[in-house]
Amino acid sequence: MTSLALPERRDLQLPDAAQDRSREPTPRWWRDATAAFAWAVTLFVVALWVAGGGLTAFGSAGESLTNLGHLSGLLASVLMLLQVLLMARIPVVEQAWGQDELARVHRLVGFTSFNLMLAHIALTILGYSAGTDLGVIGTFVDEVLHSPGMLLALAGAVALVMVVVTSVRKARARLRHESWHLLHLYAYLGGGLALPHQLWTGQDFNTNGLATGFWWGLYAVALISVLVFRVGLPLIRSRRHRLVVSHVVAESSTVTSVVMTGRRLDLLRVRAGQFFQWRFLDGPGWTRANPYSLSAAPDGRTLRITAEAVGGSSSRLATLRPGTKVLLEGPYGRLHTGVRTSGKAVLIGAGIGITPLRAILEELPAAPTAKDGVVVIYRVGSHADIVLGNELLDLARSRGGRVVAVVGHRNRERSSWLPADSSSLGDVEAMTRIVPDIAERDVYVCGNPAWMDAVIAAAHEAGVPREAVHHERFSY
Ligand SMILES: Cc1cc2nc3c(=O)[nH]c(=O)nc-3n(C[C@H](O)[C@H](O)[C@H](O)COP(=O)(O)OP(=O)(O)OC[C@H]3O[C@@H](n4cnc5c(N)ncnc54)[C@H](O)[C@@H]3O)c2cc1C
């Protein structure tokens, strides 16, 4: 482990880090409020099922299976709609949860909804088949061919199977991100195709005006949210700010910064550390949106990203020409100083994960005493991998802080945030040796997911409370 030693540089202009009150974060209670809303909606669905006679419909084995099939279908539907709302990028939801947490909940709710859908199909067919002599397969075929909307529902179920199968981690790792994302959009199709059978045959949808109004309302809210927040708002923002590439800077042989300017960027409610989905309109690649965090605090005139070339889109950044138009979607993410819980901070980044931390550093105020100064821990494979090093040093110094580089190759023997040649040190021991008062600080973490898990575990073990750890993963 070595202290970062880079040449002195005095020519860097440090922007004013004054906090803008209009960019206050969404209060944390929004998170509890959205979770309570989701539970309330789910319980309301169960209440509608009870009101429709659900509890009294357990007669014969066939009736009981069909009845449970209805309940699981209703729960699968409501979870799917909540899932859409969760990922609709509704600003208060997105800001209250942050992308990392939303992605985790999205996975959990998505798989639960899918399992309930499978249970719905199996239980309903088993229940129906008990009352006929067609057998299970015959009942299934009969339902698909003769019940209104059922053929569409089957197509919807197939689309959802495809979405879920391609989201299993092993399968996903084999797909290109764009292919996976395109397949994932079939979830909307799956949900849409299931709707007619719910309306035409779903007795629980039509038992009374309240149930009908509730379901139509929920479908409408989900659809409107997607259209407004995933399509409308990004288009309005992009049109309002008319962002263009100002210039491109090669930070290293593989890392490029892109600086953009636009109209009234002071009105963009964004904080250092947040990210946008970017589309550079320089050719066929504009159909792809890629997430990049701001690598400098927004100053109302420019936005800067810094990206490592790892594939097609990120490699193209180095060739962008000044004047190239840019569409943006965001800002997103909870990795910013607005979420801090104390006056002291430690920023821990690995590789290109240092970029949002570099921006956050710029927004942090100077510490009153040297011992309270911000600490930046920068984990890299070798000194050659350090990017934005001078900026980090200048910013840290100007805030009474310091930068510590933790250099060396990954430890393949055990899961650790330290390099292999520091294996004599424990993860927590190393952390508290660098930052003895870490338990009293906010800890901002960004890097690759496995490394981040090791950092977060060590921070918690060192006494940092859950709400003081803020992180952003560079992969979903
Ligand atoms: C919230 C967030 C912030 C990020 N900020 C930065 C940053 O500041 N600097 C930086 O260098 N990188 C950042 N990344 C990673 C960056 O988005 C990917 O490296 C980039 O999109 C790769 O695209 P590609 O076509 O060059 O490579 P590909 O070969 O297509 O992909 C390489 C890897 O990037 C992932 N990836 C590709 N496209 C996307 C996408 N649209 N969304 C999410 N993951 C994708 C793939 O799953 C794959 O693991 C960030 C990622 C996220 C999720």
Coordinates of C-alpha atoms in Angstrom, one line a residue, residues 37-303:
F37 CA -47.5 1.7 -1.0
A38 CA -46.3 -1.5 -2.7
W39 CA -47.4 -3.6 0.3
A40 CA -50.7 -1.8 0.6
V41 CA -51.5 -2.4 -3.1
T42 CA -50.6 -6.1 -2.8
L43 CA -52.7 -6.5 0.4
F44 CA -55.6 -4.7 -1.4
V45 CA -55.5 -7.3 -4.1
V46 CA -55.7 -10.0 -1.5
A47 CA -58.6 -8.1 0.1
L48 CA -60.4 -8.0 -3.3
W49 CA -59.9 -11.7 -3.6
V50 CA -61.4 -12.3 -0.1
A51 CA -64.3 -9.9 -0.9
G52 CA -64.9 -11.9 -4.1
G53 CA -65.5 -15.1 -2.0
G54 CA -61.9 -16.3 -2.1
L55 CA -61.9 -17.7 1.4
T56 CA -65.2 -19.6 1.0
A57 CA -64.3 -21.1 -2.4
F58 CA -62.3 -24.0 -0.9
G59 CA -64.8 -26.8 -1.7
S60 CA -63.6 -29.9 -3.7
A61 CA -59.9 -30.4 -4.4
G62 CA -60.5 -29.0 -7.9
E63 CA -62.2 -25.9 -6.6
S64 CA -59.5 -25.3 -4.1
L65 CA -56.7 -25.6 -6.7
T66 CA -58.6 -23.2 -9.0
N67 CA -59.1 -20.8 -6.2
L68 CA -55.5 -20.8 -5.2
G69 CA -54.6 -20.4 -8.9
H70 CA -56.7 -17.3 -9.1
L71 CA -55.0 -15.8 -6.0
S72 CA -51.5 -16.6 -7.4
G73 CA -52.5 -15.1 -10.8
L74 CA -53.7 -11.9 -9.1
L75 CA -50.5 -11.6 -7.1
A76 CA -48.4 -12.3 -10.1
S77 CA -50.2 -9.5 -12.0
V78 CA -49.9 -6.9 -9.2
L79 CA -46.2 -7.7 -8.6
M80 CA -45.6 -7.3 -12.4
L81 CA -47.2 -3.9 -12.4
L82 CA -45.3 -2.8 -9.3
Q83 CA -42.2 -4.0 -11.1
V84 CA -43.0 -1.8 -14.0
L85 CA -43.5 1.2 -11.6
L86 CA -40.3 0.3 -9.8
M87 CA -38.3 0.6 -13.0
A88 CA -40.2 3.5 -14.6
R89 CA -37.5 5.9 -13.3
I90 CA -40.1 7.9 -11.3
P91 CA -37.8 10.5 -9.9
V92 CA -38.8 10.2 -6.2
V93 CA -38.7 6.4 -6.3
E94 CA -35.3 6.4 -8.1
Q95 CA -33.8 9.0 -5.8
A96 CA -35.1 7.4 -2.6
W97 CA -33.9 3.9 -3.5
G98 CA -30.9 4.4 -5.8
Q99 CA -30.1 2.2 -8.8
D100 CA -28.2 -0.5 -6.9
E101 CA -31.1 -1.1 -4.4
L102 CA -33.7 -0.8 -7.1
A103 CA -31.9 -3.4 -9.3
R104 CA -31.8 -5.8 -6.3
V105 CA -35.5 -5.3 -5.5
H106 CA -36.4 -5.6 -9.2
R107 CA -34.7 -9.0 -9.4
L108 CA -36.5 -10.2 -6.2
V109 CA -40.0 -8.9 -7.2
G110 CA -39.5 -10.1 -10.8
F111 CA -38.6 -13.7 -9.9
T112 CA -41.4 -13.8 -7.3
S113 CA -44.0 -12.5 -9.9
F114 CA -42.7 -15.1 -12.4
N115 CA -42.9 -18.0 -10.0
L116 CA -46.5 -16.9 -9.0
M117 CA -47.4 -16.8 -12.7
L118 CA -46.1 -20.4 -13.1
A119 CA -48.1 -21.4 -10.0
H120 CA -51.2 -19.7 -11.5
I121 CA -50.9 -21.7 -14.7
A122 CA -50.3 -25.0 -13.0
L123 CA -52.9 -24.6 -10.2
T124 CA -55.6 -23.4 -12.5
I125 CA -55.1 -26.1 -15.1
L126 CA -55.0 -28.8 -12.4
G127 CA -58.1 -27.3 -10.8
Y128 CA -60.0 -27.2 -14.1
S129 CA -58.9 -30.7 -15.2
A130 CA -60.3 -32.1 -12.0
G131 CA -63.8 -31.3 -13.2
T132 CA -63.4 -32.8 -16.7
D133 CA -62.3 -36.0 -18.2
L134 CA -59.9 -34.3 -20.6
G135 CA -56.8 -34.8 -18.4
V136 CA -54.3 -32.1 -17.6
I137 CA -52.8 -31.7 -21.1
G138 CA -56.2 -31.8 -22.7
T139 CA -57.5 -29.2 -20.3
F140 CA -54.5 -27.0 -21.0
V141 CA -55.0 -27.3 -24.8
D142 CA -58.8 -26.7 -24.4
E143 CA -58.3 -23.6 -22.3
V144 CA -55.7 -22.1 -24.7
L145 CA -57.9 -22.7 -27.8
H146 CA -61.3 -21.9 -26.4
S147 CA -61.1 -19.4 -23.5
P148 CA -61.1 -15.8 -24.6
G149 CA -57.6 -14.1 -24.6
M150 CA -55.9 -17.3 -23.5
L151 CA -53.8 -17.8 -26.7
L152 CA -52.5 -14.2 -26.2
A153 CA -51.8 -15.0 -22.5
L154 CA -49.8 -18.1 -23.5
A155 CA -47.7 -15.9 -25.9
G156 CA -47.3 -13.4 -23.0
A157 CA -46.1 -16.2 -20.7
V158 CA -43.6 -17.5 -23.3
A159 CA -42.2 -13.9 -23.6
L160 CA -41.9 -13.7 -19.8
V161 CA -40.2 -17.1 -19.7
M162 CA -37.6 -15.8 -22.2
V163 CA -37.1 -12.7 -20.1
V164 CA -36.5 -14.6 -16.9
V165 CA -34.3 -17.3 -18.5
T166 CA -32.1 -14.6 -20.0
S167 CA -31.9 -12.8 -16.6
V168 CA -30.5 -15.8 -14.7
R169 CA -27.0 -14.6 -14.0
K170 CA -25.1 -17.4 -15.9
A171 CA -27.3 -16.9 -19.0
R172 CA -27.0 -13.2 -18.8
A173 CA -23.2 -13.3 -18.7
R174 CA -23.2 -15.0 -22.1
L175 CA -25.3 -12.3 -23.8
R176 CA -24.2 -8.9 -25.1
H177 CA -25.8 -6.1 -23.0
E178 CA -27.9 -4.8 -25.9
S179 CA -29.2 -8.3 -26.7
W180 CA -30.1 -8.9 -23.1
H181 CA -31.7 -5.5 -22.8
L182 CA -33.8 -5.9 -26.0
L183 CA -35.0 -9.3 -24.8
H184 CA -35.8 -7.8 -21.4
L185 CA -38.1 -5.3 -23.0
Y186 CA -40.3 -8.3 -24.0
A187 CA -41.5 -8.2 -20.4
Y188 CA -43.7 -5.3 -21.4
L189 CA -45.1 -7.3 -24.2
G190 CA -45.6 -10.3 -21.9
G191 CA -47.5 -8.1 -19.5
G192 CA -49.6 -6.5 -22.2
L193 CA -50.5 -9.9 -23.8
A194 CA -51.7 -11.2 -20.5
L195 CA -54.1 -8.3 -20.0
P196 CA -57.0 -9.5 -22.3
H197 CA -57.4 -12.9 -20.5
Q198 CA -57.5 -11.1 -17.2
L199 CA -60.2 -8.7 -18.4
W200 CA -62.3 -11.3 -20.3
T201 CA -62.1 -14.3 -18.0
G202 CA -60.7 -13.1 -14.8
Q203 CA -63.7 -13.1 -12.5
D204 CA -61.7 -11.2 -9.8
F205 CA -61.2 -8.3 -12.2
N206 CA -64.9 -7.9 -12.9
T207 CA -66.6 -8.8 -9.6
N208 CA -67.4 -5.2 -8.8
G209 CA -66.7 -1.7 -9.9
L210 CA -64.0 -1.2 -7.3
A211 CA -62.0 -4.2 -8.5
T212 CA -62.4 -3.2 -12.2
G213 CA -61.4 0.5 -11.4
F214 CA -58.4 -0.6 -9.4
W215 CA -57.0 -2.9 -12.0
W216 CA -57.6 -0.5 -14.9
G217 CA -56.2 2.3 -12.8
L218 CA -53.0 0.3 -11.9
Y219 CA -52.4 -0.6 -15.6
A220 CA -53.0 3.0 -16.6
V221 CA -50.6 4.4 -13.9
A222 CA -47.9 1.9 -14.9
L223 CA -48.2 2.7 -18.6
I224 CA -48.3 6.5 -18.1
S225 CA -45.3 6.3 -15.7
V226 CA -43.2 4.5 -18.4
L227 CA -44.3 6.9 -21.1
V228 CA -43.7 10.0 -19.0
F229 CA -40.5 9.2 -17.1
R230 CA -38.7 6.8 -19.5
V231 CA -39.7 8.6 -22.8
G232 CA -41.2 12.0 -22.3
L233 CA -39.0 13.5 -19.6
P234 CA -35.7 12.5 -21.3
L235 CA -36.8 13.9 -24.6
I236 CA -38.0 17.2 -22.9
R237 CA -34.7 17.5 -21.0
S238 CA -32.6 16.7 -24.0
R239 CA -34.5 19.3 -26.1
R240 CA -34.3 21.9 -23.4
H241 CA -30.6 21.6 -22.8
R242 CA -29.4 20.9 -26.4
L243 CA -26.3 19.2 -25.2
V244 CA -23.3 18.9 -27.6
V245 CA -19.8 17.6 -27.2
S246 CA -17.4 20.4 -26.4
H247 CA -14.1 18.5 -26.4
V248 CA -12.6 15.1 -25.8
V249 CA -9.6 14.5 -23.6
A250 CA -7.4 11.3 -23.6
E251 CA -6.7 10.6 -19.9
S252 CA -4.7 7.5 -20.8
S253 CA -4.5 5.0 -23.7
T254 CA -7.8 3.5 -22.7
V255 CA -9.6 6.2 -20.7
T256 CA -11.3 9.2 -22.3
S257 CA -13.1 12.2 -20.8
V258 CA -15.9 13.8 -22.8
V259 CA -16.8 17.4 -21.9
M260 CA -20.3 18.6 -23.0
T261 CA -21.9 22.0 -23.0
G262 CA -25.5 23.0 -23.4
R263 CA -28.2 25.5 -22.7
R264 CA -29.2 26.5 -19.1
L265 CA -27.4 23.5 -17.6
D266 CA -27.8 25.4 -14.3
L267 CA -31.4 24.2 -14.4
L268 CA -30.5 20.6 -14.6
R269 CA -31.1 19.2 -11.1
V270 CA -28.0 17.0 -10.9
R271 CA -25.4 16.4 -8.2
A272 CA -21.8 15.3 -8.5
G273 CA -21.6 11.5 -8.4
Q274 CA -24.9 10.9 -10.2
F275 CA -25.0 9.3 -13.7
F276 CA -27.0 9.7 -16.9
Q277 CA -27.8 7.3 -19.7
W278 CA -26.1 9.0 -22.7
R279 CA -26.7 8.7 -26.5
F280 CA -24.2 10.3 -28.8
L281 CA -25.9 11.1 -32.1
D282 CA -22.9 10.5 -34.3
G283 CA -24.1 7.6 -36.4
P284 CA -25.8 4.2 -36.0
G285 CA -24.6 3.9 -32.4
W286 CA -27.2 6.5 -31.2
T287 CA -29.7 3.7 -30.7
R288 CA -27.6 2.6 -27.6
A289 CA -27.8 4.4 -24.3
N290 CA -24.8 3.8 -22.0
P291 CA -24.6 4.8 -18.3
Y292 CA -21.7 7.0 -17.3
S293 CA -21.3 9.0 -14.1
L294 CA -20.3 12.6 -14.0
S295 CA -16.5 12.8 -13.3
A296 CA -16.6 16.5 -12.4
A297 CA -19.1 18.4 -10.3
P298 CA -21.7 20.1 -12.5
D299 CA -20.9 23.8 -12.7
G300 CA -24.0 24.9 -14.6
R301 CA -22.1 25.3 -17.9
T302 CA -20.5 21.9 -18.6
L303 CA -20.9 18.2 -17.9

